[in-house]
Amino acid sequence: DAKTTQPNSMESNEEEPVHLPCNHSTISGTDYIHWYRQLPSQGPEYVIHGLTSNVNNRMASLAIAEDRKSSTLILHRATLRDAAVYYCILREVNSGGSNYKLTFGKGTLLTVNP
Amino acid sequence: DTGVSQDPRHKITKRGQNVTFRCDPISEHNRLYWYRQTLGQGPEFLTYFQNEAQLEKSRLLSDRFSAERPKGSFSTLEIQRTEQGDSAMYLCASSIMTGPQETQYFGPGTRLLVL
């Protein structure tokens, strides 16, 4: 899988928006951008994914740059429960038309201040 | 929906002992994954099953490691002759193949400490 670059850590205040950046300058046309997060002492959980267009779901929004070389995960109103490590992952579709493993980097540790 | 469960949640063992971990995926999920996570790092892929077939193993999975999913439901991961470097969180995930971008659902992990 292609590599991603994320800041090691970020801080936010409760009830404020958070923008978590991810650079993926070597992304290929078939790579999807996925975000997972890992709360303390838990396994990772899926947040959102997209290919080219911006995406919204109940947890977050994903803004994808026009050239797809970067993306931003947006938490509209951070809560204390959003404190976690956020992973930006590229998943490519293999020659068989599917993919499987997730390749995690170190992610961004988000601290939310009350 | 009970989610992915793993047992035990914690395991302390002495170097050289064998350990076995169990993962129960979400029912009807046909894919099951094992990952390993060391402190300060993201999870690393170890192996995955589609139904009962083990389709890929990472180079990280030395010959001391073996994983099974005998009936396509629960899975076990065994580590023989444990070493201190095996100390890590072992995570299991499951998914149902609905397309090329299926979501993986992770369990809480088994934390292994090798003394």
Short mmCIF file of C-alpha atoms in Angstrom, two decimals:
data_model
loop_
_atom_site.label_atom_id
_atom_site.label_comp_id
_atom_site.label_asym_id
_atom_site.label_seq_id
_atom_site.Cartn_x
_atom_site.Cartn_y
_atom_site.Cartn_z
CA ASP A 1 0.00 0.00 0.00
CA ALA A 2 1.14 3.55 -0.68
CA LYS A 3 2.46 5.53 2.28
CA THR A 4 0.76 8.30 4.20
CA THR A 5 2.19 11.08 6.35
CA GLN A 6 0.37 12.42 9.40
CA PRO A 7 1.39 14.74 12.24
CA ASN A 8 2.37 12.83 15.36
CA SER A 9 -0.04 14.71 17.57
CA MET A 10 -2.69 17.43 17.61
CA GLU A 11 -4.70 19.19 20.29
CA SER A 12 -8.22 20.49 20.24
CA ASN A 13 -10.70 22.00 22.63
CA GLU A 14 -13.99 20.35 23.38
CA GLU A 15 -16.89 21.35 21.10
CA GLU A 16 -14.55 22.90 18.53
CA PRO A 17 -13.96 21.48 15.03
CA VAL A 18 -10.84 19.42 14.41
CA HIS A 19 -9.08 19.05 11.08
CA LEU A 20 -6.72 16.08 10.90
CA PRO A 21 -4.46 16.22 7.82
CA CYS A 22 -2.98 13.36 5.84
CA ASN A 23 -0.52 13.55 2.95
CA HIS A 24 -0.39 10.76 0.40
CA SER A 25 1.54 12.19 -2.53
CA THR A 26 2.16 8.77 -4.14
CA ILE A 27 -1.49 7.75 -4.19
CA SER A 28 -2.57 5.84 -7.27
CA GLY A 29 -5.83 6.12 -9.11
CA THR A 30 -7.28 2.99 -7.54
CA ASP A 31 -6.32 3.75 -3.91
CA TYR A 32 -9.15 4.47 -1.53
CA ILE A 33 -8.49 6.68 1.50
CA HIS A 34 -9.63 5.13 4.76
CA TRP A 35 -9.61 6.51 8.29
CA TYR A 36 -9.68 4.40 11.42
CA ARG A 37 -9.27 5.52 15.00
CA GLN A 38 -8.12 3.74 18.11
CA LEU A 39 -9.41 4.81 21.48
CA PRO A 40 -7.26 4.03 24.53
CA SER A 41 -7.16 0.32 25.36
CA GLN A 42 -9.41 -0.61 22.42
CA GLY A 43 -8.99 -2.03 18.95
CA PRO A 44 -9.20 0.32 15.97
CA GLU A 45 -12.61 1.32 14.65
CA TYR A 46 -13.64 2.43 11.19
CA VAL A 47 -14.40 6.12 10.74
CA ILE A 48 -14.86 6.89 7.06
CA HIS A 49 -13.48 6.27 3.58
CA GLY A 50 -13.56 7.88 0.16
CA LEU A 51 -12.06 7.84 -3.32
CA THR A 52 -12.41 11.24 -4.97
CA SER A 53 -15.43 13.08 -3.64
CA ASN A 54 -15.87 14.47 -0.16
CA VAL A 55 -17.78 12.14 2.15
CA ASN A 56 -19.90 12.66 5.23
CA ASN A 57 -21.21 10.24 7.81
CA ARG A 58 -22.46 10.45 11.37
CA MET A 59 -18.94 10.36 12.80
CA ALA A 60 -16.99 12.71 10.56
CA SER A 61 -16.41 14.27 7.15
CA LEU A 62 -13.61 13.48 4.73
CA ALA A 63 -12.34 16.23 2.48
CA ILE A 64 -10.17 15.00 -0.41
CA ALA A 65 -7.95 17.38 -2.36
CA GLU A 66 -8.63 17.70 -6.06
CA ASP A 67 -5.28 16.08 -6.95
CA ARG A 68 -5.92 13.44 -4.25
CA LYS A 69 -2.46 13.92 -2.80
CA SER A 70 -3.86 14.93 0.56
CA SER A 71 -7.02 14.59 2.60
CA THR A 72 -8.45 15.94 5.83
CA LEU A 73 -10.60 14.21 8.38
CA ILE A 74 -12.98 16.69 9.97
CA LEU A 75 -14.62 16.18 13.34
CA HIS A 76 -17.24 18.89 13.48
CA ARG A 77 -17.49 19.18 17.26
CA ALA A 78 -14.83 17.35 19.20
CA THR A 79 -15.83 15.65 22.41
CA LEU A 80 -13.65 14.10 25.08
CA ARG A 81 -14.61 10.70 23.67
CA ASP A 82 -12.92 11.61 20.39
CA ALA A 83 -9.50 11.52 22.03
CA ALA A 84 -7.75 8.73 20.14
CA VAL A 85 -5.06 7.86 17.62
CA TYR A 86 -6.35 8.54 14.10
CA TYR A 87 -4.94 6.50 11.23
CA CYS A 88 -5.06 7.52 7.58
CA ILE A 89 -4.70 4.41 5.37
CA LEU A 90 -4.58 3.88 1.63
CA ARG A 91 -6.19 0.69 0.39
CA GLU A 92 -5.59 -0.42 -3.14
CA VAL A 93 -7.69 -2.78 -5.10
CA ASN A 94 -5.54 -5.74 -6.12
CA SER A 95 -5.49 -7.51 -9.41
CA GLY A 96 -8.23 -9.80 -8.18
CA GLY A 97 -10.54 -6.86 -7.73
CA SER A 98 -10.49 -6.83 -3.96
CA ASN A 99 -8.24 -5.94 -1.08
CA TYR A 100 -7.83 -7.15 2.42
CA LYS A 101 -5.16 -6.02 4.85
CA LEU A 102 -4.91 -2.59 6.37
CA THR A 103 -1.43 -1.05 6.52
CA PHE A 104 -1.31 1.29 9.51
CA GLY A 105 1.26 4.02 10.11
CA LYS A 106 1.78 5.62 13.50
CA GLY A 107 -1.23 7.88 13.15
CA THR A 108 -2.05 11.17 14.86
CA LEU A 109 -2.68 11.25 18.59
CA LEU A 110 -5.57 13.65 19.15
CA THR A 111 -5.88 15.21 22.59
CA VAL A 112 -9.16 16.96 23.41
CA ASN A 113 -9.05 19.53 26.18
CA PRO A 114 -12.18 20.16 28.28
CA ASP B 1 -24.63 -7.95 17.50
CA THR B 2 -21.97 -8.82 20.04
CA GLY B 3 -18.98 -7.62 18.06
CA VAL B 4 -15.60 -9.30 17.79
CA SER B 5 -14.48 -10.92 21.02
CA GLN B 6 -11.02 -12.08 22.04
CA ASP B 7 -9.88 -14.30 24.85
CA PRO B 8 -7.96 -13.88 27.04
CA ARG B 9 -7.69 -10.11 27.30
CA HIS B 10 -4.35 -10.34 29.08
CA LYS B 11 -1.71 -13.04 29.21
CA ILE B 12 1.55 -13.15 31.12
CA THR B 13 3.89 -16.00 30.32
CA LYS B 14 7.49 -16.97 30.76
CA ARG B 15 9.90 -17.11 27.88
CA GLY B 16 9.81 -20.46 26.16
CA GLN B 17 6.18 -21.26 26.99
CA ASN B 18 3.46 -21.72 24.38
CA VAL B 19 0.39 -19.50 24.34
CA THR B 20 -2.87 -19.65 22.40
CA PHE B 21 -5.32 -16.84 21.77
CA ARG B 22 -8.88 -17.13 20.56
CA CYS B 23 -10.92 -14.79 18.38
CA ASP B 24 -14.67 -15.00 17.82
CA PRO B 25 -15.66 -12.85 14.84
CA ILE B 26 -19.00 -11.26 14.15
CA SER B 27 -21.27 -14.06 13.01
CA GLU B 28 -21.49 -14.51 9.25
CA HIS B 29 -18.30 -12.52 8.67
CA ASN B 30 -16.31 -14.60 6.21
CA ARG B 31 -13.00 -12.79 6.61
CA LEU B 32 -10.87 -12.86 9.72
CA TYR B 33 -7.60 -11.02 10.29
CA TRP B 34 -4.84 -11.07 12.89
CA TYR B 35 -2.69 -8.02 13.59
CA ARG B 36 0.04 -7.30 16.12
CA GLN B 37 0.61 -3.94 17.76
CA THR B 38 3.63 -2.90 19.80
CA LEU B 39 3.78 0.18 21.99
CA GLY B 40 3.65 3.43 20.06
CA GLN B 41 3.15 1.75 16.70
CA GLY B 42 0.13 1.10 14.54
CA PRO B 43 -1.13 -2.46 14.12
CA GLU B 44 0.82 -4.69 11.73
CA PHE B 45 -0.87 -7.32 9.58
CA LEU B 46 -0.05 -10.93 10.41
CA THR B 47 -2.44 -13.12 8.48
CA TYR B 48 -5.96 -13.44 7.17
CA PHE B 49 -8.57 -16.08 6.46
CA GLN B 50 -11.42 -16.19 4.05
CA ASN B 51 -13.77 -18.75 5.53
CA GLU B 52 -11.43 -21.55 6.68
CA ALA B 53 -8.70 -20.88 4.12
CA GLN B 54 -5.61 -18.98 5.25
CA LEU B 55 -4.89 -16.82 2.21
CA GLU B 56 -1.91 -14.76 3.27
CA LYS B 57 0.75 -14.72 5.95
CA SER B 58 3.04 -11.82 6.66
CA ARG B 59 6.80 -12.22 6.90
CA LEU B 60 6.27 -11.23 10.54
CA LEU B 61 4.61 -14.59 11.12
CA SER B 62 7.64 -16.74 11.89
CA ASP B 63 7.42 -20.52 12.05
CA ARG B 64 6.76 -20.23 15.78
CA PHE B 65 3.38 -18.70 14.97
CA SER B 66 0.43 -20.66 13.65
CA ALA B 67 -3.14 -19.61 13.06
CA GLU B 68 -6.19 -21.70 12.35
CA ARG B 69 -9.83 -21.18 11.55
CA PRO B 70 -11.04 -24.75 11.39
CA LYS B 71 -14.73 -24.31 10.62
CA GLY B 72 -14.67 -20.83 9.21
CA SER B 73 -15.94 -19.36 12.47
CA PHE B 74 -13.62 -18.73 15.43
CA SER B 75 -9.86 -18.58 15.01
CA THR B 76 -6.86 -19.37 17.19
CA LEU B 77 -3.38 -17.90 17.11
CA GLU B 78 -0.68 -19.97 18.77
CA ILE B 79 2.83 -18.82 19.59
CA GLN B 80 5.31 -21.55 20.43
CA ARG B 81 8.48 -21.02 22.46
CA THR B 82 7.60 -17.42 23.23
CA GLU B 83 10.32 -14.78 23.24
CA GLN B 84 10.37 -11.39 24.94
CA GLY B 85 10.04 -9.75 21.53
CA ASP B 86 6.61 -11.37 21.19
CA SER B 87 5.26 -9.04 23.87
CA ALA B 88 2.57 -7.01 22.13
CA MET B 89 -1.16 -6.53 21.67
CA TYR B 90 -2.65 -9.13 19.35
CA LEU B 91 -5.70 -7.84 17.55
CA CYS B 92 -8.32 -9.77 15.64
CA ALA B 93 -10.66 -8.23 13.10
CA SER B 94 -13.45 -9.59 10.95
CA SER B 95 -15.31 -8.41 7.89
CA ILE B 96 -17.84 -9.55 5.36
CA MET B 97 -16.80 -9.30 1.77
CA THR B 98 -19.30 -6.88 0.32
CA GLY B 99 -16.98 -5.25 -2.16
CA PRO B 100 -13.42 -3.98 -2.52
CA GLN B 101 -13.66 -1.61 0.43
CA GLU B 102 -15.20 -3.69 3.18
CA THR B 103 -14.95 -2.40 6.76
CA GLN B 104 -12.92 -4.35 9.29
CA TYR B 105 -14.31 -4.65 12.81
CA PHE B 106 -11.70 -5.09 15.50
CA GLY B 107 -11.84 -6.86 18.81
CA PRO B 108 -10.39 -5.42 22.02
CA GLY B 109 -7.16 -7.37 21.65
CA THR B 110 -5.12 -9.74 23.78
CA ARG B 111 -2.17 -8.14 25.52
CA LEU B 112 0.75 -10.54 25.84
CA LEU B 113 3.67 -10.00 28.19
CA VAL B 114 6.58 -12.42 27.95
CA LEU B 115 8.86 -12.37 30.98
#
